[in-house]
Coordinates of C-alpha atoms in Angstrom, one line a residue:
X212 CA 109.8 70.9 -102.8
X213 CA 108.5 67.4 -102.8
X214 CA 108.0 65.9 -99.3
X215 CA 110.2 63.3 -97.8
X216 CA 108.8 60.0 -96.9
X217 CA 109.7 58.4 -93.6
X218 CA 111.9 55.7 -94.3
X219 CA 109.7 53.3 -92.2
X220 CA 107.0 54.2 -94.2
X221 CA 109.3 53.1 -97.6
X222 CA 109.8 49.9 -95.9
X223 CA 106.2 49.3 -94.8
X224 CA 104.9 49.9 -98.2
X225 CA 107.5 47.8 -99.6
X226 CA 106.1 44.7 -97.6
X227 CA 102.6 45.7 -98.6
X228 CA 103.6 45.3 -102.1
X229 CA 105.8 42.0 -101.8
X230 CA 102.8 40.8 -100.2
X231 CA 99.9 41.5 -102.2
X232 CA 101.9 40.2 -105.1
X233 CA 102.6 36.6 -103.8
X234 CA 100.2 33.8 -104.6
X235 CA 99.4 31.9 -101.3
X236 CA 96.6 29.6 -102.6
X237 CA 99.4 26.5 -102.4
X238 CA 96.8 23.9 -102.1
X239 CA 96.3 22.5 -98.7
X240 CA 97.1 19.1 -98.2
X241 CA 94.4 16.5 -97.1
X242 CA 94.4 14.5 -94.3
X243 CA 94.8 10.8 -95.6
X244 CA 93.6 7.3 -93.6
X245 CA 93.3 3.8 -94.4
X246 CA 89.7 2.2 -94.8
X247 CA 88.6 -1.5 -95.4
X248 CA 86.3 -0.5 -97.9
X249 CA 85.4 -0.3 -101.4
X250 CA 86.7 3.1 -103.1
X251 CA 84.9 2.4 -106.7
X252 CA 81.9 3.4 -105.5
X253 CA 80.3 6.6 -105.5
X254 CA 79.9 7.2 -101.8
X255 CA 80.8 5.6 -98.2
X256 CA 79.2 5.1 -94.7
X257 CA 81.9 5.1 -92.2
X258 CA 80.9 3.8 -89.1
X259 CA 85.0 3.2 -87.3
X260 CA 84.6 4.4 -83.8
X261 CA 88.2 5.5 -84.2
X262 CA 88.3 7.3 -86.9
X263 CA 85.0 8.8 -86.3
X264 CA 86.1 10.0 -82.9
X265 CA 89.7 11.5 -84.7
X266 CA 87.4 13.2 -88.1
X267 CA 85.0 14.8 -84.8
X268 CA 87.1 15.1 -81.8
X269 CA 90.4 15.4 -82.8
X270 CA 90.7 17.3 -86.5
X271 CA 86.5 18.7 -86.5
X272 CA 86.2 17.9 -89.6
X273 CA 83.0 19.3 -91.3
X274 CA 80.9 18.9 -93.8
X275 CA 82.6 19.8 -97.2
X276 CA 85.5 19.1 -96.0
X277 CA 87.7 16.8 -98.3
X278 CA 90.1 13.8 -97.1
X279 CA 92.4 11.3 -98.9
X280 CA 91.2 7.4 -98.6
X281 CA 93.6 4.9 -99.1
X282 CA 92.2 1.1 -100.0
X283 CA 95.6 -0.5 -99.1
X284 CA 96.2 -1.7 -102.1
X285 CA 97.9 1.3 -103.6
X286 CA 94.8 2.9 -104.4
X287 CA 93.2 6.2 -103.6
X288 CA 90.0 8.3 -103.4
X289 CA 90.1 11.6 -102.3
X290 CA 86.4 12.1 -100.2
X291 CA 84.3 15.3 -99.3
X292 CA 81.9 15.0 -96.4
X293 CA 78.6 15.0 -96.7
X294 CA 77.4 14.0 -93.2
X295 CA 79.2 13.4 -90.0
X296 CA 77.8 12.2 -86.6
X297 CA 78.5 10.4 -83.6
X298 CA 77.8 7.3 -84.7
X299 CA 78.8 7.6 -88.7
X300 CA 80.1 9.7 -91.5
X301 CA 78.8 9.6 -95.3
X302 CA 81.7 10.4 -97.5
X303 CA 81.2 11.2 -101.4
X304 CA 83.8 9.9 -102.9
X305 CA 85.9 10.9 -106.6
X306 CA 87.4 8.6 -109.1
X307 CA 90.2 5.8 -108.1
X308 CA 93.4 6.4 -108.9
X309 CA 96.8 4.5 -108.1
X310 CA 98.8 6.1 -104.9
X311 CA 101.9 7.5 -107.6
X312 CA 104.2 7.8 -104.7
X313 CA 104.0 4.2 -103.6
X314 CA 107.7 3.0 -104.1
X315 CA 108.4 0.0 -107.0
X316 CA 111.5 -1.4 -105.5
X317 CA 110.2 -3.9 -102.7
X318 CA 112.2 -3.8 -99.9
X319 CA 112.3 -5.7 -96.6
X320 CA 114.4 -4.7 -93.6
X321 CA 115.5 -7.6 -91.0
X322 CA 116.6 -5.7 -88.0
X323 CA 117.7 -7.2 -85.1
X324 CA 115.5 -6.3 -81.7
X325 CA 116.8 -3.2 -80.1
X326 CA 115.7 -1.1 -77.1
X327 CA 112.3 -0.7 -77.5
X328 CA 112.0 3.3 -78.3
X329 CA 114.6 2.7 -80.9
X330 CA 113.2 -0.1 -82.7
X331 CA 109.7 2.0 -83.0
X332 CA 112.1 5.2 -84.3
X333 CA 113.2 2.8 -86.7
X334 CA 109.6 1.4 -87.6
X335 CA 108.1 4.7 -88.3
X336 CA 111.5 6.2 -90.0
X337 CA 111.9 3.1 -92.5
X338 CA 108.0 3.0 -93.2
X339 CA 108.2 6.7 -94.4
X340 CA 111.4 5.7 -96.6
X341 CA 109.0 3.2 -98.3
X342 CA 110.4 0.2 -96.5
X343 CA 107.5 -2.6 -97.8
X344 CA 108.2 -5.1 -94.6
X345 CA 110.0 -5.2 -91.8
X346 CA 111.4 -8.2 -89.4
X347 CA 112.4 -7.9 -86.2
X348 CA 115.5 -10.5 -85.5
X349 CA 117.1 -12.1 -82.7
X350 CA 120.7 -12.3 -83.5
X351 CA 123.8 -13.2 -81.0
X352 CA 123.8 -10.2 -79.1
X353 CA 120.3 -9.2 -79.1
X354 CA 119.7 -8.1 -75.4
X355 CA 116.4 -6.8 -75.4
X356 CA 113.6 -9.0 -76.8
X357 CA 110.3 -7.5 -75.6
X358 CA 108.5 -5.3 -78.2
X359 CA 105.0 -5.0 -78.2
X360 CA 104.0 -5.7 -82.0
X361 CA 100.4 -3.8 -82.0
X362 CA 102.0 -1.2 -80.8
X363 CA 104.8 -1.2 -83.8
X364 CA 101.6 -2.2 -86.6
X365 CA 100.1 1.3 -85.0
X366 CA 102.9 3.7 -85.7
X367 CA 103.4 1.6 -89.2
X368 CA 100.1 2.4 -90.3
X369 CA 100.3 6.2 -88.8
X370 CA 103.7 6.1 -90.6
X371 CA 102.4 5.2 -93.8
X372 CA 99.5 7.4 -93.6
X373 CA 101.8 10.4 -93.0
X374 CA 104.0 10.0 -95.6
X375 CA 101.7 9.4 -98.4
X376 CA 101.8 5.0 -99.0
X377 CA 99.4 3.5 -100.6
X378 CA 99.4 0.2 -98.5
X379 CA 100.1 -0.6 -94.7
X380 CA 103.8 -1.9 -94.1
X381 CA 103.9 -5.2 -93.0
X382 CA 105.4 -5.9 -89.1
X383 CA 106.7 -9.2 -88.7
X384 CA 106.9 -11.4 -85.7
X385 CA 110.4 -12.0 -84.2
X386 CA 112.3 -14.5 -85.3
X387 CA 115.7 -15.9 -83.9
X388 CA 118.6 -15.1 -86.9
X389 CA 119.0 -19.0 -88.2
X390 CA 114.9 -18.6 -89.2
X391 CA 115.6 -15.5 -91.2
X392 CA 118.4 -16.9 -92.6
X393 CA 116.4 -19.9 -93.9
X394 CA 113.4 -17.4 -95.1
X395 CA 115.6 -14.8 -97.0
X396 CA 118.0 -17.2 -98.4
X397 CA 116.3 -17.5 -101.6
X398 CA 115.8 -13.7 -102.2
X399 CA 118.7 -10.5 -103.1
X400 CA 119.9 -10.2 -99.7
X401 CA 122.1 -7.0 -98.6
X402 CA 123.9 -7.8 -95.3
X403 CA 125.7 -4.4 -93.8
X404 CA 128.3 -5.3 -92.1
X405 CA 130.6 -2.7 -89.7
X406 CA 134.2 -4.6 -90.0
X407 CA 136.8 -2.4 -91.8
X408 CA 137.4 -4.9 -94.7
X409 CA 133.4 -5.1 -95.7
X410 CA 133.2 -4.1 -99.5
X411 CA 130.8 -1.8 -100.7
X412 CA 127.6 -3.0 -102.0
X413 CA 128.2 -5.0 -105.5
X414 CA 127.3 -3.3 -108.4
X415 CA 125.1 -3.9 -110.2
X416 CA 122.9 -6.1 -107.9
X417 CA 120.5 -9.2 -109.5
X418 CA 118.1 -7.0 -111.7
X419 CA 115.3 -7.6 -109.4
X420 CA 112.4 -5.2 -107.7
X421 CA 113.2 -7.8 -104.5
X422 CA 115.3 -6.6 -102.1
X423 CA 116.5 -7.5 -98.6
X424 CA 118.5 -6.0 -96.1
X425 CA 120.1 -6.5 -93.2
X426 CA 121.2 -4.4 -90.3
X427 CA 122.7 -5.9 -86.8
X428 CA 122.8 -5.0 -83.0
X429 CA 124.8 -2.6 -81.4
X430 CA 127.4 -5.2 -80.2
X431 CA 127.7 -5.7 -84.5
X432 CA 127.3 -9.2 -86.3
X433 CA 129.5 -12.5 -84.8
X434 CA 131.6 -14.0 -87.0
X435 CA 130.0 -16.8 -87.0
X436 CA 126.6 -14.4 -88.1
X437 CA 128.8 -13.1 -90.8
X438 CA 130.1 -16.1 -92.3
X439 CA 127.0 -17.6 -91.8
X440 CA 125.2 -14.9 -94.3
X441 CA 128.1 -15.2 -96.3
X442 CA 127.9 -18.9 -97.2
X443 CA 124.1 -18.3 -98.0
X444 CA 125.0 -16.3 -100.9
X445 CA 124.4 -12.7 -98.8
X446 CA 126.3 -9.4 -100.2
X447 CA 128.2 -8.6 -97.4
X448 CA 128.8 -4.7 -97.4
X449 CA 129.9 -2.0 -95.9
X450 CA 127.9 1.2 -95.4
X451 CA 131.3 3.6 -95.0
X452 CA 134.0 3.7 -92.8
X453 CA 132.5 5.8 -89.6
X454 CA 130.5 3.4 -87.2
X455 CA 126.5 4.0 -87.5
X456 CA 124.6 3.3 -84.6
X457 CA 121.9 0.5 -85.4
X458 CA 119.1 2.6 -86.2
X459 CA 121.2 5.5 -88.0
X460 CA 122.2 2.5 -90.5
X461 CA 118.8 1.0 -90.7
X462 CA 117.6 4.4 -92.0
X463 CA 120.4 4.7 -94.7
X464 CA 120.4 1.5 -95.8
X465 CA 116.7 1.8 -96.3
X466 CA 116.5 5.0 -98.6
X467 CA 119.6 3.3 -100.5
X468 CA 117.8 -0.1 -101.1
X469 CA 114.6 2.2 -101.6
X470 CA 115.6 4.5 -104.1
X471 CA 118.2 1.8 -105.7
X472 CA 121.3 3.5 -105.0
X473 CA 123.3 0.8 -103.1

Protein backbone atom coordinates (compact mmCIF):
# COMPACT_ATOMS: atom_id res chain seq x y z
CA UNK A 1 0.00 0.00 0.00
CA UNK A 2 1.80 3.15 -0.92
CA UNK A 3 2.42 5.53 2.03
CA UNK A 4 0.52 8.78 2.45
CA UNK A 5 2.42 11.92 2.46
CA UNK A 6 1.57 14.58 5.08
CA UNK A 7 -0.19 17.20 3.37
CA UNK A 8 2.32 19.79 4.92
CA UNK A 9 4.94 18.04 3.53
CA UNK A 10 2.96 18.32 -0.22
CA UNK A 11 2.86 21.97 0.32
CA UNK A 12 6.46 22.39 1.55
CA UNK A 13 7.82 20.57 -1.39
CA UNK A 14 5.69 22.49 -3.53
CA UNK A 15 7.42 25.86 -2.48
CA UNK A 16 10.75 24.17 -2.75
CA UNK A 17 10.03 23.55 -6.33
CA UNK A 18 8.31 27.08 -7.18
CA UNK A 19 11.35 28.34 -5.71
CA UNK A 20 14.23 26.66 -7.17
CA UNK A 21 12.63 27.27 -10.49
CA UNK A 22 12.40 31.17 -10.37
CA UNK A 23 15.25 33.21 -11.73
CA UNK A 24 16.18 35.91 -9.03
CA UNK A 25 19.34 37.31 -10.70
CA UNK A 26 17.00 40.66 -11.71
CA UNK A 27 19.96 42.92 -11.97
CA UNK A 28 20.54 45.19 -9.06
CA UNK A 29 20.19 48.64 -9.65
CA UNK A 30 23.25 51.09 -9.18
CA UNK A 31 23.42 53.86 -7.03
CA UNK A 32 23.63 56.92 -9.45
CA UNK A 33 25.23 60.69 -8.41
CA UNK A 34 26.16 63.75 -10.16
CA UNK A 35 29.98 64.61 -10.73
CA UNK A 36 31.59 67.80 -12.21
CA UNK A 37 33.82 65.80 -14.13
CA UNK A 38 34.85 64.44 -17.33
CA UNK A 39 33.18 60.89 -18.09
CA UNK A 40 35.18 60.21 -21.53
CA UNK A 41 37.98 59.29 -19.84
CA UNK A 42 39.04 56.07 -18.74
CA UNK A 43 39.23 56.50 -14.93
CA UNK A 44 38.39 59.28 -12.08
CA UNK A 45 39.83 60.54 -8.76
CA UNK A 46 37.08 61.72 -6.69
CA UNK A 47 38.12 63.68 -4.00
CA UNK A 48 34.08 65.34 -2.83
CA UNK A 49 34.10 65.23 0.89
CA UNK A 50 30.36 64.59 0.45
CA UNK A 51 30.18 62.07 -1.61
CA UNK A 52 33.13 60.36 -0.21
CA UNK A 53 31.73 60.48 3.26
CA UNK A 54 28.03 58.91 1.65
CA UNK A 55 30.17 56.02 -0.89
CA UNK A 56 32.16 55.19 2.91
CA UNK A 57 29.93 56.03 5.68
CA UNK A 58 26.61 55.87 4.49
CA UNK A 59 26.27 53.09 1.55
CA UNK A 60 30.14 51.18 2.32
CA UNK A 61 30.79 50.97 -0.79
CA UNK A 62 33.77 48.71 -1.69
CA UNK A 63 35.98 48.05 -4.00
CA UNK A 64 34.36 46.36 -7.12
CA UNK A 65 31.58 47.82 -6.50
CA UNK A 66 29.84 49.59 -9.61
CA UNK A 67 27.90 53.08 -9.54
CA UNK A 68 26.08 55.20 -12.17
CA UNK A 69 27.88 58.79 -12.95
CA UNK A 70 25.90 61.34 -14.34
CA UNK A 71 27.88 64.40 -16.22
CA UNK A 72 24.76 66.64 -16.07
CA UNK A 73 24.43 66.96 -19.35
CA UNK A 74 22.44 63.96 -20.11
CA UNK A 75 25.24 61.73 -20.15
CA UNK A 76 26.26 58.67 -18.21
CA UNK A 77 29.12 56.36 -17.14
CA UNK A 78 28.53 53.57 -15.14
CA UNK A 79 31.93 53.26 -12.65
CA UNK A 80 33.47 50.27 -10.68
CA UNK A 81 35.72 51.06 -7.75
CA UNK A 82 39.08 50.58 -7.76
CA UNK A 83 40.24 52.38 -4.59
CA UNK A 84 38.36 54.21 -1.88
CA UNK A 85 39.73 56.16 1.10
CA UNK A 86 39.24 58.81 3.42
CA UNK A 87 40.37 61.35 1.53
CA UNK A 88 39.59 60.01 -2.27
CA UNK A 89 38.08 57.29 -4.45
CA UNK A 90 39.59 56.15 -7.98
CA UNK A 91 36.74 55.05 -10.16
CA UNK A 92 37.33 53.05 -13.58
CA UNK A 93 35.00 54.19 -15.66
CA UNK A 94 32.90 52.41 -19.00
CA UNK A 95 31.96 54.02 -22.23
CA UNK A 96 29.58 57.25 -22.32
CA UNK A 97 26.32 56.92 -23.22
CA UNK A 98 23.27 59.37 -23.37
CA UNK A 99 20.86 59.09 -19.99
CA UNK A 100 17.76 57.35 -22.50
CA UNK A 101 15.28 58.24 -19.75
CA UNK A 102 15.95 62.01 -19.83
CA UNK A 103 12.53 63.47 -21.02
CA UNK A 104 12.42 65.46 -24.63
CA UNK A 105 9.53 67.67 -23.94
CA UNK A 106 11.01 70.71 -21.88
CA UNK A 107 8.94 71.70 -19.40
CA UNK A 108 8.92 74.53 -16.80
CA UNK A 109 6.56 74.75 -13.87
CA UNK A 110 5.80 78.40 -12.37
CA UNK A 111 4.25 77.70 -9.05
CA UNK A 112 3.23 80.09 -6.81
CA UNK A 113 5.18 80.07 -3.10
CA UNK A 114 3.31 77.81 -0.77
CA UNK A 115 3.96 76.59 2.78
CA UNK A 116 7.23 75.59 2.83
CA UNK A 117 6.99 71.49 3.28
CA UNK A 118 4.60 71.66 0.37
CA UNK A 119 6.52 73.55 -1.98
CA UNK A 120 9.60 71.01 -1.38
CA UNK A 121 6.89 67.97 -1.93
CA UNK A 122 6.27 69.58 -5.00
CA UNK A 123 10.08 70.24 -5.88
CA UNK A 124 11.10 66.63 -5.45
CA UNK A 125 7.54 65.18 -6.92
CA UNK A 126 7.80 67.47 -10.27
CA UNK A 127 11.64 66.79 -10.65
CA UNK A 128 11.01 62.95 -10.71
CA UNK A 129 8.04 63.66 -13.41
CA UNK A 130 10.91 65.16 -15.47
CA UNK A 131 9.85 68.74 -14.78
CA UNK A 132 13.29 70.59 -16.63
CA UNK A 133 12.76 74.03 -14.40
CA UNK A 134 10.88 75.18 -11.89
CA UNK A 135 9.87 78.99 -10.59
CA UNK A 136 8.70 79.76 -7.58
CA UNK A 137 6.01 82.89 -7.93
CA UNK A 138 4.53 85.42 -5.87
CA UNK A 139 0.98 85.82 -7.04
CA UNK A 140 -2.05 87.85 -5.19
CA UNK A 141 -2.60 85.56 -2.54
CA UNK A 142 0.75 84.21 -1.89
CA UNK A 143 0.99 84.16 1.97
CA UNK A 144 4.04 82.51 2.66
CA UNK A 145 7.14 83.81 0.98
CA UNK A 146 10.20 82.35 2.81
CA UNK A 147 11.68 79.19 1.13
CA UNK A 148 15.10 78.52 1.56
CA UNK A 149 16.44 77.89 -2.18
CA UNK A 150 19.71 75.63 -1.32
CA UNK A 151 17.62 73.68 0.49
CA UNK A 152 14.97 73.20 -2.65
CA UNK A 153 18.44 72.83 -5.28
CA UNK A 154 19.30 69.88 -2.65
CA UNK A 155 16.23 67.76 -2.86
CA UNK A 156 16.22 68.66 -6.83
CA UNK A 157 19.41 67.25 -7.31
CA UNK A 158 18.55 64.06 -4.80
CA UNK A 159 15.37 64.11 -6.88
CA UNK A 160 16.85 63.79 -10.05
CA UNK A 161 19.44 61.40 -8.98
CA UNK A 162 16.62 59.04 -7.69
CA UNK A 163 14.67 58.89 -10.51
CA UNK A 164 17.16 58.35 -13.12
CA UNK A 165 17.74 62.32 -14.94
CA UNK A 166 20.47 62.98 -16.74
CA UNK A 167 20.88 66.68 -15.69
CA UNK A 168 20.08 68.68 -12.41
CA UNK A 169 16.58 70.60 -12.58
CA UNK A 170 16.99 74.03 -12.47
CA UNK A 171 15.45 76.10 -9.06
CA UNK A 172 14.60 79.49 -9.83
CA UNK A 173 14.61 82.50 -7.56
CA UNK A 174 11.14 83.98 -6.67
CA UNK A 175 9.68 86.28 -8.66
CA UNK A 176 6.52 88.41 -7.98
CA UNK A 177 3.67 87.14 -10.92
CA UNK A 178 3.98 90.51 -13.32
CA UNK A 179 7.92 89.26 -13.77
CA UNK A 180 6.94 85.85 -14.87
CA UNK A 181 4.42 87.13 -16.83
CA UNK A 182 6.88 89.23 -18.82
CA UNK A 183 9.57 86.21 -18.94
CA UNK A 184 7.08 83.39 -20.16
CA UNK A 185 5.09 85.58 -22.42
CA UNK A 186 7.00 84.71 -25.43
CA UNK A 187 6.95 80.88 -24.78
CA UNK A 188 3.66 77.95 -24.98
CA UNK A 189 2.29 78.86 -21.82
CA UNK A 190 -0.50 76.40 -19.98
CA UNK A 191 -2.28 78.39 -17.22
CA UNK A 192 -4.59 75.86 -15.02
CA UNK A 193 -7.15 77.63 -13.93
CA UNK A 194 -9.89 76.13 -11.03
CA UNK A 195 -13.22 78.39 -12.20
CA UNK A 196 -16.04 76.06 -13.50
CA UNK A 197 -16.02 77.63 -17.09
CA UNK A 198 -12.01 76.97 -17.66
CA UNK A 199 -11.82 74.88 -21.06
CA UNK A 200 -9.77 72.01 -21.29
CA UNK A 201 -6.29 72.37 -22.59
CA UNK A 202 -6.44 73.27 -26.56
CA UNK A 203 -5.65 70.63 -28.74
CA UNK A 204 -3.32 70.40 -30.41
CA UNK A 205 -0.96 72.86 -28.65
CA UNK A 206 1.94 74.96 -30.83
CA UNK A 207 4.12 71.94 -32.10
CA UNK A 208 6.87 72.82 -29.84
CA UNK A 209 9.25 70.71 -27.19
CA UNK A 210 8.79 74.24 -25.04
CA UNK A 211 6.35 74.07 -22.63
CA UNK A 212 5.20 76.18 -19.62
CA UNK A 213 2.79 75.79 -16.96
CA UNK A 214 1.15 77.33 -14.54
CA UNK A 215 -0.37 76.34 -11.25
CA UNK A 216 -1.76 79.04 -8.46
CA UNK A 217 -2.17 79.36 -4.64
CA UNK A 218 -4.61 77.85 -2.63
CA UNK A 219 -6.84 80.98 -2.41
CA UNK A 220 -6.82 80.23 -6.74
CA UNK A 221 -5.83 82.90 -9.38
CA UNK A 222 -7.56 86.80 -9.14
CA UNK A 223 -9.32 87.75 -11.89
CA UNK A 224 -7.30 90.26 -12.59
CA UNK A 225 -4.31 87.24 -12.60
CA UNK A 226 -6.51 85.39 -15.00
CA UNK A 227 -7.24 88.02 -17.39
CA UNK A 228 -3.99 89.16 -17.13
CA UNK A 229 -2.54 85.63 -18.54
CA UNK A 230 -5.25 85.65 -20.77
CA UNK A 231 -4.40 88.87 -22.69
CA UNK A 232 -0.71 87.54 -22.88
CA UNK A 233 -1.84 84.88 -25.16
CA UNK A 234 -1.83 82.00 -22.09
CA UNK A 235 -4.11 78.79 -22.63
CA UNK A 236 -6.28 79.10 -19.89
CA UNK A 237 -7.47 75.53 -18.84
CA UNK A 238 -9.04 73.55 -16.73
CA UNK A 239 -7.61 70.39 -15.11
CA UNK A 240 -11.29 68.73 -14.34
CA UNK A 241 -14.14 69.62 -12.47
CA UNK A 242 -13.12 68.42 -8.61
CA UNK A 243 -10.93 71.16 -6.83
CA UNK A 244 -7.03 69.97 -6.64
CA UNK A 245 -5.14 71.27 -3.92
CA UNK A 246 -2.06 73.36 -5.22
CA UNK A 247 0.43 70.72 -5.14
CA UNK A 248 -1.99 67.69 -6.13
CA UNK A 249 -2.44 69.98 -9.53
CA UNK A 250 1.19 70.86 -9.84
CA UNK A 251 1.96 67.08 -9.97
CA UNK A 252 -0.75 66.32 -12.65
CA UNK A 253 -0.20 69.01 -14.70
CA UNK A 254 3.41 68.14 -14.70
CA UNK A 255 3.25 64.38 -15.95
CA UNK A 256 0.49 65.78 -18.54
CA UNK A 257 2.88 68.59 -19.98
CA UNK A 258 5.73 65.85 -19.49
CA UNK A 259 4.44 63.02 -21.28
CA UNK A 260 2.45 65.46 -23.85
CA UNK A 261 -0.94 64.45 -22.96
CA UNK A 262 -2.59 67.85 -22.10
Amino acid sequence: MAQKIPEETVQTNEIIDRETAMDYSFPMRLHRFFVDADLSRSSLKITDPELLHQWSKVLRLQEEDRVTLCDGNAMEAIGTLQSIDHDHATVALASLTPVAAEPKKYVTLYCSILKRENFEWIVQKCIEIGVKVIVPIITARTIKTGLKIDRLRTIAKEAAEQSGRGIIPKISEPIDFISALSEAKNSTNIFFHTAADALPTPNPLPPTPYLNIWIGPEGGWTEKEVQEATNNGFHIASLGMLTLRAETAAVIGSYRAVEGIL
